[in-house]
């Protein structure tokens, strides 16, 4: 099963509100990611969040993570587009974000 299909299943299981945003905003982000590129993705009762793990997105990724990290209903996933889909802990997500190199 491709990673987009796994993301859709997670939306149906965990997201209670704003599911349509997934099909609009996350789809656009997802299309921008290259096959095999790792990224973080989060679900919560009120939506989803796409977090890029590349230097050019580091600042916005850190800001978004800091905003959402303490939501009680948040779940993080490490995804490599069309290769792997794995639920991870908040601590692991934070470690991955901390490891993003600074933009040149």
N, CA and C of each residue as an Amber inpcrd file, in Angstrom:
protein
   312
   0.8470000  -1.1800000   0.0000000   0.0000000   0.0000000   0.0000000
   0.8940000   1.2460000   0.0000000   0.5910000   2.1620000  -0.8730000
   1.3770000   3.3940000  -0.9630000   1.1410000   4.2630000   0.2670000
   2.0900000   5.1260000   0.5480000   2.0120000   5.9310000   1.7710000
   0.8010000   6.8560000   1.7810000   0.3880000   7.3810000   0.6350000
  -0.8000000   8.2560000   0.6110000  -2.0240000   7.4860000   1.0970000
  -2.1560000   6.2480000   0.6960000  -3.2870000   5.4290000   1.1230000
  -3.2410000   5.1760000   2.6290000  -2.0630000   4.9890000   3.1780000
  -1.9200000   4.7960000   4.6260000  -2.2750000   6.0780000   5.3770000
  -1.9100000   7.2090000   4.8130000  -2.2740000   8.4900000   5.4160000
  -3.7930000   8.6510000   5.4210000  -4.4430000   8.3020000   4.3260000
  -5.9060000   8.3930000   4.2640000  -6.5570000   7.5250000   5.3390000
  -6.0330000   6.3280000   5.5420000  -6.5820000   5.4420000   6.5810000
  -6.4220000   6.0710000   7.9660000  -5.2650000   6.6970000   8.2180000
  -5.0350000   7.3560000   9.5040000  -5.9920000   8.5260000   9.7040000
  -6.2760000   9.2670000   8.6510000  -7.2280000  10.3830000   8.7390000
  -8.6000000   9.8510000   9.1220000  -9.0140000   8.7920000   8.4740000
 -10.3270000   8.2290000   8.7820000 -10.3900000   7.6910000  10.2140000
  -9.2790000   7.2050000  10.7230000  -9.2540000   6.6350000  12.0710000
  -9.1450000   7.6970000  13.1670000  -8.3220000   8.7310000  12.9620000
  -7.9870000   9.6490000  14.0480000  -8.5830000  11.0510000  13.9410000
  -8.8740000  11.5200000  12.7520000  -9.3000000  12.9150000  12.5680000
 -10.8220000  13.0020000  12.6110000 -11.3080000  13.8980000  13.4600000
 -12.7570000  14.0500000  13.6160000 -13.2900000  15.2960000  12.9120000
 -12.4660000  16.2950000  12.7530000 -12.8920000  17.5510000  12.1360000
 -11.8440000  17.9990000  11.1120000 -12.2730000  18.7340000  10.1250000
 -11.3970000  19.2900000   9.0900000 -10.7280000  18.2190000   8.2320000
 -11.3900000  17.0800000   8.0400000 -10.8290000  16.0360000   7.1900000
 -10.6060000  16.5260000   5.7660000 -11.4720000  17.4030000   5.2870000
 -11.3360000  17.8980000   3.9130000 -10.0180000  18.6270000   3.6990000
  -9.4890000  19.2620000   4.7450000  -8.2010000  19.9580000   4.6200000
  -7.0910000  18.9960000   4.2030000  -7.1780000  17.7680000   4.6710000
  -6.1840000  16.7590000   4.3050000  -6.1330000  16.5880000   2.7900000
  -7.2920000  16.5130000   2.1680000  -7.3520000  16.2680000   0.7300000
  -6.9720000  17.4870000  -0.0960000  -6.9760000  18.6460000   0.4970000
  -6.5830000  19.8640000  -0.2120000  -5.1300000  20.2140000   0.1100000
  -4.8470000  20.5170000   1.3700000  -3.5370000  21.0380000   1.7510000
  -2.4650000  19.9610000   1.8320000  -2.7550000  18.8500000   2.4890000
  -1.7480000  17.7980000   2.5960000  -1.4450000  17.1870000   1.2350000
  -2.4640000  17.0690000   0.4070000  -2.2270000  16.5320000  -0.9400000
  -1.2390000  17.4060000  -1.7080000  -1.3910000  18.7260000  -1.5960000
  -0.4760000  19.6420000  -2.2820000   0.9440000  19.4790000  -1.7490000
   1.0850000  19.4030000  -0.4260000   2.4130000  19.1850000   0.1580000
   2.9830000  17.8450000  -0.2900000   2.1540000  16.8250000  -0.2400000
   2.5890000  15.4750000  -0.5880000   3.0950000  15.4130000  -2.0310000
   2.4080000  16.0700000  -2.9320000   2.8290000  16.0730000  -4.3350000
   4.1850000  16.7410000  -4.5160000   4.5280000  17.6680000  -3.6190000
   5.7870000  18.3910000  -3.6970000   6.9740000  17.5610000  -3.2010000
   6.7100000  16.5000000  -2.4590000   7.7630000  15.6580000  -1.8870000
   8.2050000  14.6210000  -2.9240000   9.5120000  14.4000000  -2.9990000
  10.0490000  13.4030000  -3.9280000   9.8740000  12.0010000  -3.3520000
   9.7740000  10.9990000  -4.2170000   9.7110000   9.6140000  -3.7630000
  10.9140000   9.3130000  -2.8820000  10.6640000   8.7090000  -1.7260000
  11.7240000   8.3480000  -0.7990000  12.1160000   9.4440000   0.1700000
  11.6570000  10.6760000  -0.0530000  11.9980000  11.7670000   0.8600000
  11.2640000  11.5790000   2.1880000  11.9940000  11.6320000   3.2990000
  11.3290000  11.5000000   4.6000000  10.6780000  12.8150000   5.0320000
   9.5510000  12.6840000   5.7140000   8.8900000  13.8350000   6.3120000
   8.0850000  13.3570000   7.5060000   7.7290000  14.3000000   8.3600000
   6.8550000  13.9950000   9.4860000   5.4510000  14.4290000   9.1280000
   4.5190000  13.6990000   9.6690000   3.1170000  14.0270000   9.4710000
   2.4250000  13.7510000  10.7930000   1.4810000  14.5900000  11.1570000
   0.7930000  14.4290000  12.4330000  -0.7120000  14.4720000  12.2240000
  -1.4120000  13.6920000  13.0450000  -2.8630000  13.7590000  13.0640000
  -3.3030000  14.1600000  14.4580000  -4.4550000  14.7990000  14.5150000
  -5.0910000  15.1570000  15.7780000  -6.5870000  15.1870000  15.5130000
  -7.3790000  15.2740000  16.5550000  -8.8320000  15.2910000  16.3650000
  -9.2610000  16.3550000  15.3650000  -8.5910000  17.5100000  15.3970000
  -8.9890000  18.6400000  14.5640000  -8.1390000  18.8450000  13.3340000
  -7.5650000  17.7900000  12.7700000  -6.8380000  17.9570000  11.5210000
  -5.5250000  17.2140000  11.4510000  -4.7260000  17.6320000  10.4910000
  -3.4240000  17.0220000  10.2310000  -2.3800000  18.1120000  10.0960000
  -1.1220000  17.7150000  10.1410000  -0.0390000  18.6750000   9.9530000
   1.1090000  17.9980000   9.2360000   1.6200000  18.6230000   8.2270000
   2.7130000  18.1340000   7.3960000   3.9760000  18.8660000   7.8190000
   5.0500000  18.1440000   8.1220000   6.2890000  18.7580000   8.5970000
   7.4630000  18.2630000   7.7590000   8.0590000  19.1610000   7.0070000
   9.2020000  18.8020000   6.1570000  10.4680000  18.7320000   6.9990000
  11.3730000  17.8400000   6.6270000  12.6140000  17.6200000   7.3780000
  13.8350000  18.0920000   6.6060000  13.6710000  19.1170000   5.7940000
  14.7740000  19.6450000   4.9930000  15.1630000  21.0320000   5.4980000
  16.4270000  21.4130000   5.2930000  16.9150000  22.6840000   5.8370000
  16.0870000  23.9090000   5.4520000  15.5930000  23.9710000   4.2170000
  14.8500000  25.1560000   3.7920000  13.5100000  25.3040000   4.5100000
  13.0290000  24.2300000   5.1330000  11.7630000  24.2800000   5.8760000
  11.9640000  24.2140000   7.3910000  13.2090000  24.2010000   7.8430000
  13.4820000  23.9810000   9.2660000  12.7600000  24.9830000  10.1690000
  12.8650000  26.2520000   9.8750000  12.2770000  27.2760000  10.7500000
  10.7660000  27.0880000  10.9000000  10.0740000  26.8930000   9.7890000
   8.6210000  26.7210000   9.8870000   8.2710000  25.3830000  10.5430000
   9.0470000  24.3420000  10.2970000   8.8110000  23.0360000  10.9250000
   8.9540000  23.1380000  12.4350000   9.9910000  23.8170000  12.9030000
  10.2000000  23.9970000  14.3490000   9.0300000  24.7760000  14.9480000
   8.6260000  25.8510000  14.2960000   7.5090000  26.6660000  14.8070000
   6.2070000  25.8660000  14.8990000   5.9070000  25.1260000  13.8510000
   4.6670000  24.3410000  13.8300000   4.7280000  23.2280000  14.8770000
   5.8550000  22.5360000  14.9690000   5.9960000  21.4710000  15.9630000
   5.8330000  22.0310000  17.3700000   6.4810000  23.1520000  17.6500000
   6.3750000  23.7510000  18.9870000   4.9330000  24.1020000  19.3290000
   4.1620000  24.5100000  18.3390000   2.7600000  24.8410000  18.5820000
   1.9320000  23.5950000  18.9130000   2.1360000  22.5180000  18.1550000
   1.2830000  21.3400000  18.2810000   1.7940000  20.2540000  19.2230000
   3.0600000  20.2770000  19.6090000   3.6590000  19.1250000  20.2860000
   2.9620000  18.7150000  21.5880000   2.3120000  19.6190000  22.2500000
   1.6820000  19.2730000  23.5210000   0.1870000  18.9950000  23.4290000
  -0.3430000  18.9510000  22.2150000  -1.7390000  18.5570000  22.0620000
  -1.8590000  17.1100000  22.5360000  -2.8200000  16.8310000  23.3830000
  -2.9580000  15.4830000  23.9450000  -3.3310000  14.4430000  22.9050000
  -4.0310000  14.8530000  21.8600000  -4.5160000  13.8910000  20.8670000
  -3.6200000  13.7750000  19.6340000  -2.4170000  14.3390000  19.6790000
  -1.5680000  14.3340000  18.4880000  -0.8130000  13.0130000  18.3540000
  -0.7010000  12.5550000  17.1170000   0.0540000  11.3510000  16.7780000
   1.0090000  11.7220000  15.6570000   2.2490000  11.2750000  15.7660000
   3.2550000  11.5760000  14.7590000   3.6040000  10.3300000  13.9570000
   3.8930000  10.5610000  12.6800000   4.2870000   9.4910000  11.7670000
   5.5240000   9.9420000  11.0040000   6.4670000   9.0270000  10.8490000
   7.6200000   9.2630000   9.9830000   7.3220000   8.5320000   8.6820000
   7.3310000   9.2880000   7.6030000   6.9690000   8.7330000   6.2950000
   8.0970000   8.9900000   5.3150000   8.4400000   7.9790000   4.5450000
   9.2850000   8.1460000   3.3700000   8.3560000   7.8970000   2.1990000
   8.1290000   8.9190000   1.4140000   7.1100000   8.8490000   0.3670000
   7.2300000   7.5710000  -0.4600000   6.1440000   6.8140000  -0.4610000
   5.9940000   5.5720000  -1.2130000   6.9860000   4.4790000  -0.8160000
   7.5850000   4.6170000   0.3860000   8.4980000   3.5770000   0.8680000
   8.1490000   3.0800000   2.2590000   7.8800000   3.9980000   3.1900000
   7.6070000   3.5400000   4.5570000   6.6800000   4.5070000   5.2820000
   5.9850000   3.9640000   6.2580000   5.0060000   4.7010000   7.0530000
   5.0810000   4.1150000   8.4590000   5.5200000   4.9360000   9.4260000
   5.7400000   4.4040000  10.7700000   5.2750000   5.4070000  11.8260000
   4.4480000   4.9430000  12.7690000   4.0660000   5.7760000  13.9090000
   5.2910000   5.9420000  14.7940000   5.5090000   7.1700000  15.2770000
   6.6550000   7.4440000  16.1480000   6.1890000   8.2600000  17.3530000
   7.0260000   8.3090000  18.3550000   6.7090000   9.0720000  19.5580000
   6.9620000  10.5630000  19.3340000   6.3950000  11.3520000  20.2040000
   6.6280000  12.8030000  20.1940000   8.1190000  13.0940000  20.3800000
   8.7570000  12.3350000  21.2700000  10.1890000  12.5220000  21.5370000
  11.0190000  12.2130000  20.2900000  10.6790000  11.1540000  19.5790000
  11.3920000  10.8240000  18.3450000  11.1750000  11.9090000  17.2970000
   9.9520000  12.3980000  17.1820000   9.6660000  13.4870000  16.2350000
  10.5230000  14.7050000  16.5610000  10.6000000  15.0450000  17.8380000
  11.3990000  16.1940000  18.2460000  12.8770000  15.9850000  17.9290000
  13.3780000  14.7780000  18.1300000  14.7830000  14.4760000  17.8170000
  15.0570000  14.6200000  16.3190000  14.1360000  14.1550000  15.5030000
  14.3000000  14.2880000  14.0540000  14.3100000  15.7530000  13.6290000
  13.4560000  16.5420000  14.2200000  13.4130000  17.9690000  13.8930000
  14.6810000  18.6660000  14.3720000  15.1350000  18.3200000  15.5730000
  16.3740000  18.9130000  16.0820000  17.5790000  18.5890000  15.1870000
  17.5230000  17.4510000  14.4910000  18.6310000  17.0170000  13.6510000
  18.6280000  17.6450000  12.2500000  17.5990000  18.4120000  11.9310000
  17.5740000  19.0650000  10.6030000  18.7180000  20.0780000  10.5520000
  19.5700000  19.9850000   9.5410000  20.6470000  20.9790000   9.4220000
  20.0760000  22.3650000   9.1620000  20.8080000  23.3830000   9.5810000
  20.3990000  24.7490000   9.2880000  20.5280000  25.0230000   7.7970000
  19.6400000  25.8840000   7.3060000  19.7170000  26.2700000   5.8940000
  20.9840000  27.0710000   5.6520000  21.5810000  26.8890000   4.4980000
  22.8360000  27.5950000   4.1820000  22.5930000  29.0430000   3.8740000
